[in-house]
Coordinates of N, CA and C in Angstrom, one line a residue:
M123 N -16.8 -0.3 17.5 CA -17.0 -1.5 17.0 C -15.5 -2.3 16.4
N124 N -15.3 -3.9 16.8 CA -14.1 -4.4 16.5 C -14.2 -4.7 15.0
Y125 N -13.6 -4.0 14.4 CA -13.7 -4.3 12.4 C -12.8 -5.8 12.7
L126 N -12.2 -6.1 13.4 CA -11.3 -7.3 13.0 C -12.4 -8.3 13.3
L127 N -13.4 -8.3 13.9 CA -14.4 -9.4 14.3 C -15.4 -9.6 12.9
Y128 N -15.4 -8.6 11.7 CA -16.2 -8.6 10.8 C -15.3 -8.6 9.8
M129 N -14.1 -8.8 9.5 CA -13.3 -8.8 8.1 C -13.5 -9.8 7.3
D130 N -13.8 -9.4 6.2 CA -14.3 -10.3 5.0 C -12.7 -10.9 4.6
D131 N -13.1 -11.9 3.7 CA -11.9 -12.3 2.9 C -10.6 -11.7 2.6
F132 N -11.2 -10.6 1.9 CA -10.3 -9.7 1.4 C -9.4 -8.9 2.0
T133 N -10.1 -8.2 3.2 CA -9.6 -7.6 4.1 C -8.5 -8.4 5.0
R134 N -8.9 -9.6 5.3 CA -8.3 -10.3 6.2 C -6.6 -11.1 5.3
A135 N -6.8 -10.8 3.8 CA -5.7 -10.9 2.9 C -4.8 -9.7 3.1
C136 N -5.6 -8.8 3.1 CA -4.4 -7.6 3.2 C -4.1 -7.2 4.4
K137 N -4.4 -7.6 5.6 CA -3.7 -7.5 6.9 C -3.0 -8.8 7.2
D138 N -2.8 -10.0 6.5 CA -1.8 -11.0 6.7 C -1.1 -11.0 5.6
G139 N -1.1 -10.1 4.6 CA 0.0 -9.9 3.6 C -0.1 -11.0 2.3
D140 N -1.2 -11.6 2.1 CA -1.8 -12.6 1.3 C -1.8 -12.2 0.3
I141 N -0.4 -11.6 -0.7 CA -0.6 -10.9 -2.0 C -1.7 -11.6 -2.8
A142 N -1.3 -12.9 -2.9 CA -2.0 -13.9 -4.0 C -3.4 -13.9 -3.6
T143 N -3.9 -14.3 -2.5 CA -5.3 -13.7 -2.1 C -5.8 -12.5 -2.4
A144 N -5.1 -11.6 -2.0 CA -5.6 -10.3 -2.6 C -5.6 -10.0 -4.0
T145 N -4.7 -10.3 -4.6 CA -5.0 -10.3 -6.1 C -5.8 -10.9 -6.7
R146 N -6.2 -11.9 -6.0 CA -7.2 -12.9 -7.0 C -8.6 -12.5 -6.6
L147 N -8.7 -11.9 -5.4 CA -10.2 -11.5 -4.9 C -10.4 -10.2 -5.4
L148 N -9.3 -9.3 -5.9 CA -9.7 -7.8 -6.0 C -10.8 -7.6 -7.2
P149 N -10.8 -8.2 -8.1 CA -11.5 -7.9 -9.2 C -13.1 -8.0 -8.6
S150 N -13.1 -9.1 -7.7 CA -14.6 -9.4 -7.3 C -15.0 -8.7 -6.1
V151 N -14.2 -7.8 -5.5 CA -14.8 -7.0 -4.4 C -14.6 -5.2 -4.5
D152 N -15.0 -4.7 -3.5 CA -14.6 -3.1 -3.6 C -13.7 -3.2 -2.8
P153 N -12.6 -2.9 -3.2 CA -11.5 -2.7 -2.2 C -11.5 -1.5 -1.1
S154 N -12.2 -0.5 -1.2 CA -12.7 0.7 -0.6 C -13.7 0.6 0.7
S155 N -14.2 -0.7 0.8 CA -15.5 -1.3 1.5 C -15.0 -2.3 2.5
P156 N -15.2 -1.8 3.8 CA -15.7 -0.6 4.2 C -14.5 0.2 5.0
D157 N -14.9 1.8 4.4 CA -13.8 2.6 4.6 C -12.2 1.9 4.4
N158 N -12.0 1.7 3.2 CA -10.6 1.6 2.8 C -10.1 0.6 3.7
W159 N -10.4 -0.1 4.5 CA -9.7 -0.9 5.5 C -8.6 -2.3 5.0
G160 N -8.8 -2.4 3.3 CA -7.6 -3.2 3.1 C -6.2 -2.8 3.1
I161 N -6.5 -1.4 2.6 CA -4.9 -0.7 2.9 C -4.6 0.1 3.9
H162 N -5.7 0.0 4.8 CA -5.4 0.4 6.5 C -4.8 -0.5 7.3
M163 N -5.0 -1.8 6.7 CA -4.6 -3.0 7.4 C -3.4 -3.5 7.0
A164 N -2.6 -3.1 5.6 CA -2.2 -3.5 5.2 C -0.4 -2.7 5.3
S165 N -0.9 -1.4 5.7 CA 0.1 -0.1 6.0 C 0.1 -0.5 7.3
F166 N -0.7 -0.9 8.2 CA -0.3 -1.2 9.9 C 0.4 -2.3 9.9
Y167 N 0.3 -3.2 9.0 CA 1.4 -4.2 9.3 C 2.6 -4.2 8.1
G168 N 2.7 -3.4 7.4 CA 3.8 -3.3 6.8 C 3.8 -4.0 5.4
H169 N 3.0 -4.4 4.9 CA 2.7 -5.4 3.7 C 3.0 -4.6 2.4
L170 N 4.1 -4.2 2.2 CA 4.4 -3.3 0.8 C 3.7 -3.9 -0.2
D171 N 4.0 -5.0 -0.7 CA 3.6 -5.6 -1.9 C 1.8 -5.4 -2.0
V172 N 1.0 -5.7 -0.7 CA -0.4 -5.5 -1.0 C -0.8 -3.8 -0.9
V173 N 0.2 -3.1 -0.1 CA -0.2 -1.5 -0.4 C -0.1 -1.1 -2.0
R174 N 1.0 -1.7 -2.5 CA 1.4 -1.1 -3.9 C 0.2 -1.8 -4.6
L175 N -0.2 -2.7 -4.6 CA -1.4 -3.2 -5.4 C -2.5 -2.6 -5.1
L176 N -2.8 -1.9 -3.9 CA -4.3 -1.1 -3.7 C -3.9 0.0 -4.1
L177 N -2.7 0.9 -4.2 CA -2.5 2.0 -4.5 C -2.9 2.1 -6.1
E178 N -2.6 0.7 -6.6 CA -2.7 0.9 -8.0 C -4.3 0.8 -8.4
D179 N -5.0 0.8 -7.6 CA -6.6 0.5 -7.9 C -7.3 1.9 -7.5
P180 N -8.0 2.6 -8.7 CA -8.3 3.9 -8.4 C -9.6 3.8 -7.4
R181 N -10.2 2.9 -7.1 CA -11.3 2.7 -5.8 C -10.7 2.9 -4.6
V182 N -9.2 2.6 -4.4 CA -8.8 2.7 -3.0 C -8.5 4.1 -2.8
D183 N -8.7 4.6 -1.6 CA -7.9 6.1 -1.2 C -7.4 5.7 -0.3
P184 N -6.2 6.3 -0.3 CA -5.2 6.2 0.8 C -5.3 7.1 1.7
S185 N -6.1 8.3 1.4 CA -6.1 9.3 2.3 C -7.2 9.2 3.2
S186 N -8.1 8.0 3.4 CA -9.1 8.1 3.9 C -9.1 7.8 5.4
S187 N -10.4 8.4 6.1 CA -10.0 8.7 7.6 C -8.9 9.4 8.2
S188 N -8.8 10.4 7.5 CA -7.3 11.4 7.6 C -6.3 10.8 7.6
N189 N -5.6 10.1 6.6 CA -4.7 9.4 6.3 C -4.4 8.3 7.5
Y190 N -5.3 7.5 7.7 CA -5.2 6.6 8.3 C -3.8 5.5 7.8
A191 N -3.8 5.2 6.8 CA -2.9 4.2 6.5 C -1.2 4.9 6.7
L192 N -1.4 6.1 6.3 CA 0.3 6.8 6.7 C 0.5 7.1 8.1
R193 N -0.6 7.4 8.8 CA -0.4 7.4 10.4 C -0.1 6.1 11.2
W194 N -0.7 4.8 10.7 CA -0.5 3.5 11.6 C 1.0 3.1 10.6
A195 N 1.5 3.2 9.4 CA 2.7 2.8 9.0 C 3.6 3.5 9.8
S196 N 3.5 4.9 10.0 CA 4.6 5.7 10.6 C 4.6 5.4 12.0
A197 N 3.3 4.9 12.8 CA 3.6 4.5 14.2 C 4.1 3.2 14.2
N198 N 4.2 2.0 13.1 CA 4.2 0.8 13.2 C 6.2 0.7 12.9
G199 N 6.8 1.8 12.4 CA 7.7 1.9 11.7 C 8.3 0.9 10.0
H200 N 7.1 1.2 9.7 CA 7.0 1.0 8.2 C 7.9 1.8 7.1
L201 N 9.0 2.0 7.0 CA 9.7 3.0 6.3 C 9.3 3.1 4.8
V202 N 9.5 1.5 4.3 CA 9.1 1.6 2.6 C 7.8 1.7 2.7
V203 N 6.8 1.4 3.2 CA 5.5 1.5 3.2 C 5.1 3.3 2.9
V204 N 5.5 3.8 4.4 CA 5.3 5.4 4.3 C 6.1 5.9 3.0
Q205 N 7.3 5.4 2.5 CA 7.9 6.3 1.5 C 7.0 5.7 0.2
L206 N 6.3 5.0 0.0 CA 5.5 4.7 -1.3 C 4.1 5.1 -0.8
L207 N 3.7 5.3 0.3 CA 2.2 6.1 0.3 C 2.5 7.6 0.0
L208 N 3.5 7.9 0.7 CA 3.8 9.4 0.1 C 4.0 9.9 -1.4
T209 N 4.2 8.7 -2.2 CA 4.1 8.9 -3.5 C 2.9 9.3 -4.2
D210 N 1.8 9.2 -3.5 CA 0.5 9.3 -3.8 C -0.1 10.7 -3.4
S211 N -0.3 11.6 -4.5 CA -0.9 12.8 -4.1 C -1.9 13.2 -3.4
R212 N -2.8 12.0 -2.8 CA -3.8 12.4 -2.1 C -3.6 12.2 -0.7
V213 N -2.3 12.0 -0.5 CA -1.7 11.3 0.9 C -1.2 12.7 1.5
D214 N -1.7 13.3 2.4 CA -1.3 14.5 3.3 C -0.4 14.0 4.7
S215 N 1.0 14.3 4.4 CA 1.6 13.8 5.5 C 1.5 15.0 6.8
S216 N 0.6 16.0 6.4 CA 0.7 17.1 7.8 C -0.8 16.9 8.2
A217 N -1.5 16.1 7.7 CA -3.0 15.8 8.3 C -3.3 15.8 10.0
L218 N -4.4 16.0 10.4 CA -4.5 16.0 11.8 C -3.4 16.5 12.8
G219 N -3.0 17.7 12.2 CA -1.8 18.2 12.8 C -0.4 17.4 12.8
N220 N -0.1 17.1 12.0 CA 1.1 16.3 11.7 C 1.0 15.0 12.5
A221 N -0.1 14.3 12.7 CA -0.1 13.3 13.5 C 0.6 11.9 13.0
A222 N 0.9 11.5 11.8 CA 1.8 10.3 11.4 C 3.0 10.9 11.8
M223 N 3.8 12.4 12.0 CA 5.0 12.7 12.2 C 4.7 12.2 13.9
N224 N 3.9 12.7 14.4 CA 3.6 12.8 15.8 C 4.0 11.3 16.6
W225 N 3.1 10.4 15.6 CA 3.1 9.2 16.1 C 4.5 8.2 15.6
A226 N 5.1 8.9 14.5 CA 6.2 8.2 14.6 C 7.4 8.6 15.3
K227 N 7.2 9.7 15.7 CA 8.2 10.2 17.2 C 8.0 9.3 18.0
Q228 N 6.8 9.6 18.6 CA 6.6 8.8 19.8 C 6.7 7.5 19.8
S229 N 7.0 6.8 18.7 CA 7.2 5.3 18.6 C 8.6 4.9 18.7
G230 N 9.5 6.2 18.6 CA 10.4 5.9 18.6 C 11.3 5.9 17.1
H231 N 10.3 6.3 16.0 CA 10.8 5.9 14.5 C 11.4 7.1 13.9
T232 N 12.9 8.0 14.4 CA 13.0 9.3 13.9 C 13.5 9.3 12.5
E233 N 13.6 8.3 11.8 CA 13.8 8.2 10.3 C 12.6 8.5 9.8
I234 N 11.4 7.8 9.8 CA 10.2 8.1 9.4 C 10.0 9.4 9.7
A235 N 9.8 10.1 11.3 CA 9.6 11.5 11.5 C 10.5 12.6 10.5
D236 N 11.7 12.1 10.4 CA 12.4 13.2 9.5 C 11.9 13.0 8.1
L237 N 11.7 11.9 7.8 CA 11.0 11.8 6.0 C 9.7 12.4 6.1
L238 N 9.1 12.6 7.1 CA 7.7 13.3 7.0 C 7.9 14.5 7.0
T239 N 8.7 14.8 8.0 CA 8.9 16.6 8.1 C 9.3 17.1 6.8
E240 N 10.6 16.5 6.2 CA 11.1 16.9 4.7 C 9.8 17.0 3.7
H241 N 9.1 16.0 3.7 CA 8.1 15.8 2.7 C 7.1 17.0 3.0
M242 N 6.7 17.2 4.2 CA 5.8 18.7 4.7 C 6.2 19.9 3.9
Y243 N 7.5 20.0 4.0 CA 8.2 21.2 3.8 C 9.0 21.4 2.5
R244 N 8.8 20.1 1.5 CA 9.6 20.4 0.4 C 8.8 21.5 -0.4
L245 N 9.3 21.7 -1.7 CA 8.6 23.0 -2.3 C 7.0 22.9 -2.8
D246 N 7.0 21.7 -3.3 CA 5.5 21.6 -3.2 C 4.5 20.7 -2.3
G247 N 5.1 20.9 -1.4 CA 4.4 19.9 -0.2 C 3.2 20.6 0.6
P248 N 2.5 20.4 1.4 CA 1.3 20.8 1.9 C 1.6 21.9 2.9
E249 N 2.7 22.2 3.4 CA 2.8 23.3 4.7 C 3.5 24.6 3.6
Y250 N 4.4 24.5 2.5 CA 4.8 25.4 2.1 C 3.7 26.0 0.7
T251 N 2.8 25.0 0.1 CA 1.9 25.5 -0.6 C 0.5 26.0 0.0
K252 N 0.5 25.8 1.2 CA -1.0 25.9 1.6 C -1.6 27.6 1.5
N253 N -1.0 28.5 1.5 CA -1.3 29.7 1.6 C -1.1 30.2 -0.1
I254 N -0.6 29.4 -0.9 CA -0.8 30.0 -2.4 C -1.8 30.3 -3.0
L255 N -2.2 30.9 -3.8 CA -3.5 31.0 -4.6 C -3.7 30.2 -5.6

């Protein structure tokens, strides 16, 4: 399914980085529907202000679709968006076999790949703590 054909005004504002429209519409929409596409689109296109706005809303899940937002921000070289997403404890930098790191490497974004590796192996990171009871 081509979601871009079915995009509502809110999701389109997130995709376009239109923070004013996203802020205005947020109280009257469910930003997690469909499937958190607002944060996915904002992350894909590197719209930091929109990602920040959405992370402040408890209805938004940045880890939906196996951390799609992080994977696309990484693949597209949006370092500051990746940094912001990693501040949310729901985001798992090692999801899908380290897909975000692999996508960053394949796209030539070594700084992001290094950041994701560092995030995974920090003392409270997903790889370091996965076998702790």
